[in-house]
């Protein structure tokens, strides 16, 4: 069994657990997938990339999504795109259904971000944020983070 710096379980059985990377429809999200590959290898989990898009396809950059599909394939991940008006619920269901022990996201842009709500909802899941430089940081219960990669 592998543990994070904060003592939480990273994984215990690769066949049952996953590392989930949450991406938006931006080309820059490839850095999240790359960090996810590293963490999945460290924790012995399978890698899953998800995108939750608005059902109104005119608000989605399909070229960026296609590029992220290619990046997912390159890094050995499966990518799923979900269409929902309730992204928090959709991501939460994915975390539960995929038995995610690790979830990677970008940095929240505001205090009201869906990411902050997600982090507080799943206390037994390890959350990591990737900054614009590609540095993976573990998210704790406080504002502080510790760099992983």
XYZ file of C-alpha atoms in Angstrom:
149
model
C 0.000 0.000 0.000
C 1.319 3.482 -0.876
C 0.553 6.594 1.187
C 0.625 10.320 0.390
C 2.677 12.827 2.351
C -0.412 13.521 4.458
C -0.735 9.815 5.320
C -3.754 9.091 3.122
C -3.883 5.907 1.043
C -2.868 6.408 -2.585
C -3.800 2.892 -3.646
C -4.018 -0.677 -2.470
C -5.225 -2.627 -5.528
C -4.559 -1.361 -9.057
C -7.398 -3.446 -10.505
C -9.997 -1.717 -8.386
C -8.746 1.841 -7.994
C -8.079 4.710 -10.324
C -6.492 8.096 -10.664
C -9.011 10.469 -12.243
C -7.891 13.591 -14.096
C -10.535 16.295 -14.561
C -9.955 18.419 -17.664
C -11.763 21.305 -19.293
C -11.852 22.004 -23.026
C -8.487 23.786 -23.008
C -5.300 22.639 -24.708
C -3.326 23.515 -21.567
C -5.018 20.623 -19.707
C -2.487 18.257 -21.242
C -0.250 19.124 -18.277
C -2.901 17.586 -15.982
C -2.909 14.340 -17.966
C 0.888 14.171 -17.865
C 0.868 14.684 -14.079
C -1.876 12.070 -13.806
C 0.291 9.508 -15.604
C 3.079 10.116 -13.090
C 0.764 9.753 -10.098
C -0.960 6.675 -11.547
C 2.441 5.008 -11.977
C 3.487 5.899 -8.421
C 0.218 4.669 -6.928
C -0.246 1.630 -9.186
C -3.689 2.773 -10.333
C -5.329 2.952 -13.746
C -5.583 6.387 -15.335
C -8.904 7.907 -16.367
C -9.380 11.379 -17.854
C -12.815 12.999 -17.694
C -14.359 16.133 -19.126
C -17.795 17.384 -18.109
C -19.180 19.662 -20.787
C -22.327 21.704 -21.070
C -24.903 19.968 -23.283
C -24.926 23.128 -25.449
C -22.117 22.045 -27.792
C -21.644 25.587 -29.089
C -19.913 26.355 -25.767
C -17.326 23.584 -26.197
C -13.975 23.717 -28.013
C -14.165 20.408 -29.862
C -10.635 20.806 -31.250
C -9.232 21.054 -27.722
C -11.245 18.003 -26.637
C -9.857 16.062 -29.616
C -6.311 17.107 -28.671
C -6.924 15.939 -25.090
C -8.206 12.585 -26.382
C -4.925 12.218 -28.268
C -2.904 13.218 -25.207
C -4.858 10.739 -23.081
C -4.063 7.965 -25.522
C -0.393 8.996 -25.587
C -0.212 8.783 -21.780
C -2.072 5.475 -21.598
C -5.351 6.843 -20.275
C -8.969 6.348 -21.185
C -10.860 9.629 -21.684
C -14.597 10.025 -21.199
C -16.657 13.111 -22.011
C -19.872 13.632 -20.072
C -22.586 16.183 -20.902
C -24.301 17.604 -17.857
C -25.820 20.737 -16.365
C -24.599 19.554 -12.935
C -20.834 18.992 -13.244
C -20.320 18.600 -9.477
C -22.725 15.656 -9.351
C -21.298 14.125 -12.533
C -17.698 14.328 -11.321
C -18.735 13.036 -7.897
C -20.467 10.041 -9.459
C -17.363 9.330 -11.513
C -15.128 9.480 -8.425
C -17.395 6.970 -6.673
C -18.001 4.669 -9.642
C -14.345 4.527 -10.670
C -13.144 4.048 -7.078
C -10.827 7.012 -7.427
C -8.198 7.272 -4.740
C -6.495 10.174 -6.520
C -8.118 13.068 -8.375
C -6.132 15.650 -10.319
C -7.495 19.061 -11.232
C -6.271 22.480 -12.176
C -6.093 25.371 -9.715
C -9.484 26.809 -8.695
C -10.046 30.286 -10.106
C -12.276 31.492 -7.234
C -13.458 30.586 -3.742
C -16.801 29.527 -5.239
C -15.133 27.064 -7.601
C -16.677 23.650 -8.072
C -13.242 22.256 -7.167
C -13.423 23.574 -3.608
C -16.829 21.925 -3.186
C -15.505 18.682 -4.641
C -12.460 18.652 -2.372
C -14.603 19.066 0.750
C -17.150 16.428 -0.336
C -14.690 13.525 -0.713
C -12.509 13.519 2.393
C -11.098 10.011 1.820
C -9.883 10.882 -1.705
C -6.484 12.416 -2.385
C -6.823 15.602 -4.410
C -3.975 17.136 -6.330
C -3.852 20.408 -8.235
C -1.506 21.112 -11.117
C -0.325 24.676 -11.546
C 0.426 26.391 -14.866
C 4.036 25.151 -14.703
C 2.899 21.524 -14.431
C 3.807 21.146 -10.751
C 1.591 18.636 -8.941
C 0.591 19.687 -5.423
C -1.382 17.697 -2.903
C -4.410 19.519 -1.570
C -4.963 19.264 2.159
C -7.746 20.411 4.426
C -5.948 23.730 4.773
C -4.817 26.224 2.176
C -1.298 24.780 2.187
C -0.093 22.327 -0.424
C 2.931 20.133 -0.684
C 4.676 19.577 -3.995
C 4.721 16.005 -5.283
C 6.413 16.242 -8.657
